[in-house]
mmCIF file of C-alpha atoms in Angstrom:
data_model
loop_
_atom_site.group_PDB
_atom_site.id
_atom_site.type_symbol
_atom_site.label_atom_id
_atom_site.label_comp_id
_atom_site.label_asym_id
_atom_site.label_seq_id
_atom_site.Cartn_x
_atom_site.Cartn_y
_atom_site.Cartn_z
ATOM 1 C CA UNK V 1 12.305 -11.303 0.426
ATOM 2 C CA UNK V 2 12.195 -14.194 -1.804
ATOM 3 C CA UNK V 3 9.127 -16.476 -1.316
ATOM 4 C CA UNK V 4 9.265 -20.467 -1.057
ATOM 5 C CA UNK V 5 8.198 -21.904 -4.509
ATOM 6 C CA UNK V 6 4.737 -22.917 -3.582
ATOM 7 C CA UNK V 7 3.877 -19.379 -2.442
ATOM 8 C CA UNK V 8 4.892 -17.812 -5.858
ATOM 9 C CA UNK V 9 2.974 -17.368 -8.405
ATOM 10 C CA UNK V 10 2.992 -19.749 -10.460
ATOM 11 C CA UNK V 11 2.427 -18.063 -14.117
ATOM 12 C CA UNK V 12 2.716 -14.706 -14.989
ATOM 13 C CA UNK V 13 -0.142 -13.178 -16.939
ATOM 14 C CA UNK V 14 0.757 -11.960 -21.086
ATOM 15 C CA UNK V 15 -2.278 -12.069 -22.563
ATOM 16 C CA UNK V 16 -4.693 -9.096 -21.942
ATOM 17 C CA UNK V 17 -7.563 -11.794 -20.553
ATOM 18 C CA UNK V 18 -5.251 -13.646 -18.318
ATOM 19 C CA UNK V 19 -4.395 -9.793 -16.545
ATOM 20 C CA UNK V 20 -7.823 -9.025 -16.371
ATOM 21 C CA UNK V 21 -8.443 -12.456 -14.246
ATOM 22 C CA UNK V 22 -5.614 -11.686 -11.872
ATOM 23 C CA UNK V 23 -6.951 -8.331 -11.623
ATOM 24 C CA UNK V 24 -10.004 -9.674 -10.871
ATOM 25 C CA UNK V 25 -8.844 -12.254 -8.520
ATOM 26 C CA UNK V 26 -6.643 -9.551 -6.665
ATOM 27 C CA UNK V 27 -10.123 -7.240 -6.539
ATOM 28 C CA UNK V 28 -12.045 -9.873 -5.245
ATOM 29 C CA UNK V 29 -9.176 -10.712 -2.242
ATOM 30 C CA UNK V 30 -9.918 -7.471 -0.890
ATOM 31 C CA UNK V 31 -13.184 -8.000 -0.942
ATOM 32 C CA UNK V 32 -13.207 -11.329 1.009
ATOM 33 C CA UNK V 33 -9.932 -10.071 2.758
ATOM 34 C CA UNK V 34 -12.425 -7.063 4.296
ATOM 35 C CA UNK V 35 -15.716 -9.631 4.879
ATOM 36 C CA UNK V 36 -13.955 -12.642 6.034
ATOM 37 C CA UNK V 37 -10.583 -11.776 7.709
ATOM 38 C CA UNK V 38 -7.356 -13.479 6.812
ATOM 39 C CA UNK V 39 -8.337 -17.188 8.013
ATOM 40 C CA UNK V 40 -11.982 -17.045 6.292
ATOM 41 C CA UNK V 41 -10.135 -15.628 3.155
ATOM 42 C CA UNK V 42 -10.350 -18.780 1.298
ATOM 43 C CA UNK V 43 -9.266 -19.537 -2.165
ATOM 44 C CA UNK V 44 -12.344 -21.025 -2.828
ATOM 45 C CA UNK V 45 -14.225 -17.805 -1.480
ATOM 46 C CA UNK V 46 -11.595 -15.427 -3.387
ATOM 47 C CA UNK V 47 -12.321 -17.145 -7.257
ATOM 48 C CA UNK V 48 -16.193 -17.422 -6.464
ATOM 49 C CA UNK V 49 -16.334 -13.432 -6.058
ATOM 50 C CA UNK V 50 -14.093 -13.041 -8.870
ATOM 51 C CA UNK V 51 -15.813 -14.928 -11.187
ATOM 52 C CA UNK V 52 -13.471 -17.636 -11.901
ATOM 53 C CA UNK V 53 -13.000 -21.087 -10.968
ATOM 54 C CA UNK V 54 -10.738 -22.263 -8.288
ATOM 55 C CA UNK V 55 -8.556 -24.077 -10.883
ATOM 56 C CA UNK V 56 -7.799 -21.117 -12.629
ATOM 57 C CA UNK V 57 -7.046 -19.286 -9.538
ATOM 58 C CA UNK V 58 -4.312 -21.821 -9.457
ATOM 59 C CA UNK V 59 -2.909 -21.628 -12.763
ATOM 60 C CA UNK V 60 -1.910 -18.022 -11.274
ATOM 61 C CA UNK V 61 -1.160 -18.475 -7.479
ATOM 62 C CA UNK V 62 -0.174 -21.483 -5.246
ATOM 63 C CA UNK V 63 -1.713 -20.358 -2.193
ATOM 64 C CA UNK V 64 -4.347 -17.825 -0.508
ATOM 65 C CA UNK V 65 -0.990 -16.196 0.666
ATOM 66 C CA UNK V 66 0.362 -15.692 -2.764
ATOM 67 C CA UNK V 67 -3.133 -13.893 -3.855
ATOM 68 C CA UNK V 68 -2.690 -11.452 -0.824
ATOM 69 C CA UNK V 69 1.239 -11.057 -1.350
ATOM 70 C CA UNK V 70 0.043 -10.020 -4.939
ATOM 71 C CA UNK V 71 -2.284 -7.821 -3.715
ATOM 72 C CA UNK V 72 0.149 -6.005 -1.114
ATOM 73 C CA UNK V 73 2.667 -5.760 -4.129
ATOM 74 C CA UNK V 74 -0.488 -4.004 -6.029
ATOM 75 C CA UNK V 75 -1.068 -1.575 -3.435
ATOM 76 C CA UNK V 76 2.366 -0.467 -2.652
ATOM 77 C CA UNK V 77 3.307 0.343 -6.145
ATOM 78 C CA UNK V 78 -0.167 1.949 -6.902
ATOM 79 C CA UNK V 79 0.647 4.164 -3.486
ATOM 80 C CA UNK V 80 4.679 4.490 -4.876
ATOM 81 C CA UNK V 81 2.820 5.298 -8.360
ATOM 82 C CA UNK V 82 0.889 8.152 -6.793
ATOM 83 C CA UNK V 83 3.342 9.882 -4.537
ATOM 84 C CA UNK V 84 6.421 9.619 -7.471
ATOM 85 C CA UNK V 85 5.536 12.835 -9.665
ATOM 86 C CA UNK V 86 5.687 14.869 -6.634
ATOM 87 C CA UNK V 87 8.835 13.231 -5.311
ATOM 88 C CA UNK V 88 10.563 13.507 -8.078
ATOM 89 C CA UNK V 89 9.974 17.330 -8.207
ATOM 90 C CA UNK V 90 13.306 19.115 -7.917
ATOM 91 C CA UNK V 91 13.285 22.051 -5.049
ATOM 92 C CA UNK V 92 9.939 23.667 -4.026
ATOM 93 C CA UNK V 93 7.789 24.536 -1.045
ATOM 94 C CA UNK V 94 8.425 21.440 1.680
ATOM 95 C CA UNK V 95 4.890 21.895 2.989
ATOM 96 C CA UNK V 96 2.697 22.078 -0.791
ATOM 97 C CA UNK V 97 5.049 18.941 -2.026
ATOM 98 C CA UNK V 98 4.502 17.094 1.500
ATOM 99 C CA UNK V 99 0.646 17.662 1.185
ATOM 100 C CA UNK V 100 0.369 16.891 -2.546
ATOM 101 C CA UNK V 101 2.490 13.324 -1.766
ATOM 102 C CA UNK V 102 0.790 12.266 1.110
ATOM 103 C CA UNK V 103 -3.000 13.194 -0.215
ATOM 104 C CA UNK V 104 -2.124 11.060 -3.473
ATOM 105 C CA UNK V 105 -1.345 8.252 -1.357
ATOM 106 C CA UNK V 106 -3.901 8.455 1.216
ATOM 107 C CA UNK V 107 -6.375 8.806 -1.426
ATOM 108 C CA UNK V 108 -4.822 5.262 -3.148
ATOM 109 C CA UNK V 109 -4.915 3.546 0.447
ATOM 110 C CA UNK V 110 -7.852 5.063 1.939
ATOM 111 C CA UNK V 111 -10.364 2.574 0.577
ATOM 112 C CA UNK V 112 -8.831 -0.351 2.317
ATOM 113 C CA UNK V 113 -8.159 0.271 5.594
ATOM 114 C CA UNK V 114 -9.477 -3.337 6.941
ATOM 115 C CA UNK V 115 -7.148 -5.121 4.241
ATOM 116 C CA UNK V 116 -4.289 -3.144 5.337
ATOM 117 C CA UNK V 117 -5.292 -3.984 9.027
ATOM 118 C CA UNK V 118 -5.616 -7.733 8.638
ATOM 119 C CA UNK V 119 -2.605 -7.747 5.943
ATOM 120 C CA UNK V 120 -0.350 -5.791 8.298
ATOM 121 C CA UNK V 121 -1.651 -8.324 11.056
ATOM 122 C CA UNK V 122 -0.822 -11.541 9.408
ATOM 123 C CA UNK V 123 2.610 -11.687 11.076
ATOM 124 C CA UNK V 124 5.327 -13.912 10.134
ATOM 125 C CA UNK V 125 4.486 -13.999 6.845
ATOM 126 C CA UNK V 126 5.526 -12.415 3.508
ATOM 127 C CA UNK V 127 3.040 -9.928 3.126
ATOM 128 C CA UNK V 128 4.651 -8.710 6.464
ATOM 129 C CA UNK V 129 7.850 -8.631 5.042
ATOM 130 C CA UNK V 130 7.261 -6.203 2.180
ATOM 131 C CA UNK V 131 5.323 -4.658 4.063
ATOM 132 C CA UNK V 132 8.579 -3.824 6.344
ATOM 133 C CA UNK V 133 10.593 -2.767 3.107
ATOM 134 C CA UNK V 134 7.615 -0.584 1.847
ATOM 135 C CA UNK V 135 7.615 1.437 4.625
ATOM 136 C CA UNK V 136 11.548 1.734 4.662
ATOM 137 C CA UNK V 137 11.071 2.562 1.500
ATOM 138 C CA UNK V 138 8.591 5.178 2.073
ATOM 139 C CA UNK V 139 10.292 6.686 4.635
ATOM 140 C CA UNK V 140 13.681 6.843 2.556
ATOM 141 C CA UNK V 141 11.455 8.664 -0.144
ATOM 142 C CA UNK V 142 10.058 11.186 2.426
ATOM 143 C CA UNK V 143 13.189 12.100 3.675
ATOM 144 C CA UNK V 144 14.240 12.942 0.450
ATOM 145 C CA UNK V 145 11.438 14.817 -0.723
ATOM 146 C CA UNK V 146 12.191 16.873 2.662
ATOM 147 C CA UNK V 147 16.047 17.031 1.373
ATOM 148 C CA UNK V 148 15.694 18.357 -1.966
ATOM 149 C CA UNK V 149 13.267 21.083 -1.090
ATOM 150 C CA UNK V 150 14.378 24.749 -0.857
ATOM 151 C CA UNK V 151 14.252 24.856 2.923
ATOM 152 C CA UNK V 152 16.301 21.335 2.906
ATOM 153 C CA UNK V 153 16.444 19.935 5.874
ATOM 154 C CA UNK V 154 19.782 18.504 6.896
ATOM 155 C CA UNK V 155 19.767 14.144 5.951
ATOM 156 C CA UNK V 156 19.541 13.798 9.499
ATOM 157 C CA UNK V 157 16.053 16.142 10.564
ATOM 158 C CA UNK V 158 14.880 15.055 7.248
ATOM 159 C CA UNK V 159 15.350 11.189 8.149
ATOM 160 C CA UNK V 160 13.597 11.575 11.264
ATOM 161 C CA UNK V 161 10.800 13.314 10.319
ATOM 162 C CA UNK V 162 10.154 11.363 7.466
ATOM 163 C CA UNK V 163 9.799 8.151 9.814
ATOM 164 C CA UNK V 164 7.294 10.214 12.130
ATOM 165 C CA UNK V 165 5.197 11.437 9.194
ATOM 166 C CA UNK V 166 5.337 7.351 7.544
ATOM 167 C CA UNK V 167 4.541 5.756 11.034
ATOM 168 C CA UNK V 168 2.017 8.381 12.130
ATOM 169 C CA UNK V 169 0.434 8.126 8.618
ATOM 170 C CA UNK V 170 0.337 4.572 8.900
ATOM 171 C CA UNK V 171 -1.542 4.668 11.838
ATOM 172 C CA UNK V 172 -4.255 7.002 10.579
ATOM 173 C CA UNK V 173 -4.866 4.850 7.502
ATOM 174 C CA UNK V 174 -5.017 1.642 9.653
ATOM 175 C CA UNK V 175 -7.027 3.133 12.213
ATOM 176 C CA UNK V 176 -9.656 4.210 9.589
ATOM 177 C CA UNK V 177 -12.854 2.750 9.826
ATOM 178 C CA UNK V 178 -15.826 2.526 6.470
ATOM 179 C CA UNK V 179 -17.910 5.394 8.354
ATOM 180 C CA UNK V 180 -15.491 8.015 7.912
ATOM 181 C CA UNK V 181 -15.162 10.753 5.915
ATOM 182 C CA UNK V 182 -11.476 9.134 4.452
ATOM 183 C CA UNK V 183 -11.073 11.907 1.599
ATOM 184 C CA UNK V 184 -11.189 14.856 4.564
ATOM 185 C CA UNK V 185 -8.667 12.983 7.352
ATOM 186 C CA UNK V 186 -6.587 12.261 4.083
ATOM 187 C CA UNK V 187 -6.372 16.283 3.210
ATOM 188 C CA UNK V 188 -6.549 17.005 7.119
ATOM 189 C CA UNK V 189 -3.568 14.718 7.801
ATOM 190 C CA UNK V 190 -1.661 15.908 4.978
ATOM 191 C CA UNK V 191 -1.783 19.508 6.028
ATOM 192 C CA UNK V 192 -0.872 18.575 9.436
ATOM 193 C CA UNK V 193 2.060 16.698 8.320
ATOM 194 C CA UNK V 194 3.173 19.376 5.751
ATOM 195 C CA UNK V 195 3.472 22.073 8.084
ATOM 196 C CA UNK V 196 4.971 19.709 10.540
ATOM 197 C CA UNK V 197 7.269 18.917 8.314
ATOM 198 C CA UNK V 198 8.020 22.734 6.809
ATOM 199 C CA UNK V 199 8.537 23.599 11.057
#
């Protein structure tokens, strides 16, 4: 999905000091993403707990909804980052490749769950949207993790699994709350969906 020009960003960071301020700015959304919720999220709130000033907060993004479509992009490919090695493992045990992926990407999103709750609440909006392709995405990976394995299931079993384990897992992760033990539901839940999955 292609945003409107005023919710794009406006520059794109080259020099090492201009990434390390949209790093910082995209740290610092989470932050007031998890403290403030999506309408307290303000720009002004975002570039004071990164350290910046609001103007060059705008030299980079348009909009408070370009800083959290940034940081959705962020998060998805760090997940994508974390789950590909195993993925792109040819044959294999189902269930110890199904574990391995899911743990690397619970342990990516595990930190966030109340800026994935508010992000995936912010309907109507483009954050929404990818997050709608990610998990299309994620479930098209699944499915052919569960494929290429040794005991491949046929594209069919494999597809629908691979949406239970992505919506289920997406549930877990949103559902998560700053008092739990996230490293232990992470290895719990991938087990449970590994064998589910090797069934």
């Amino acid at each position: 999905m292609t945003l409107p020009p005023e919710k794009r960003r406006r520059r794109v960071p080259h020099q090492e000091r201009a990434r390390a301020l949209v790093a910082a700015v995209l740290e610092a959304s989470a932050h007031v993403l998890e403290v403030h919720g999506f309408e307290g999220a303000t720009t002004a709130r975002i570039a004071e707990r990164a350290g910046v000033s609001v103007g060059s907060l705008y030299q980079y993004f348009g909009t408070k909804e370009s800083v959290f479509d940034a940081l959705t992009a962020e998060l998805i490919e760090r997940l994508l980052l974390a789950a590909a090695p195993v993925v792109a493992e040819p044959g294999g045990d189902v269930e110890d490749r199904v574990e391995r992926a899911l743990e690397a990407a619970f342990k990516v999103i595990a930190p966030y769950p109340t800026v994935l709750r508010q992000l995936a609440g912010a309907t109507g909006t483009a954050f929404e949207a990818r997050l709608r392709v990610f998990r299309l995405h994620a479930i098209e990976l699944v499915s052919a993790l569960l494929a290429g394995s040794e005991s491949a299931l046929d594209p069919d079993e494999a597809a629908i699994r691979a949406r239970m384990v992505v919506n289920a897992s997406e549930g877990i992760v949103l559902n998560l709350t700053r008092a739990d033990d996230a490293a232990r539901i992470a290895r719990e839940s991938s087990r449970m969906f590994a064998r589910y999955c090797a069934a």
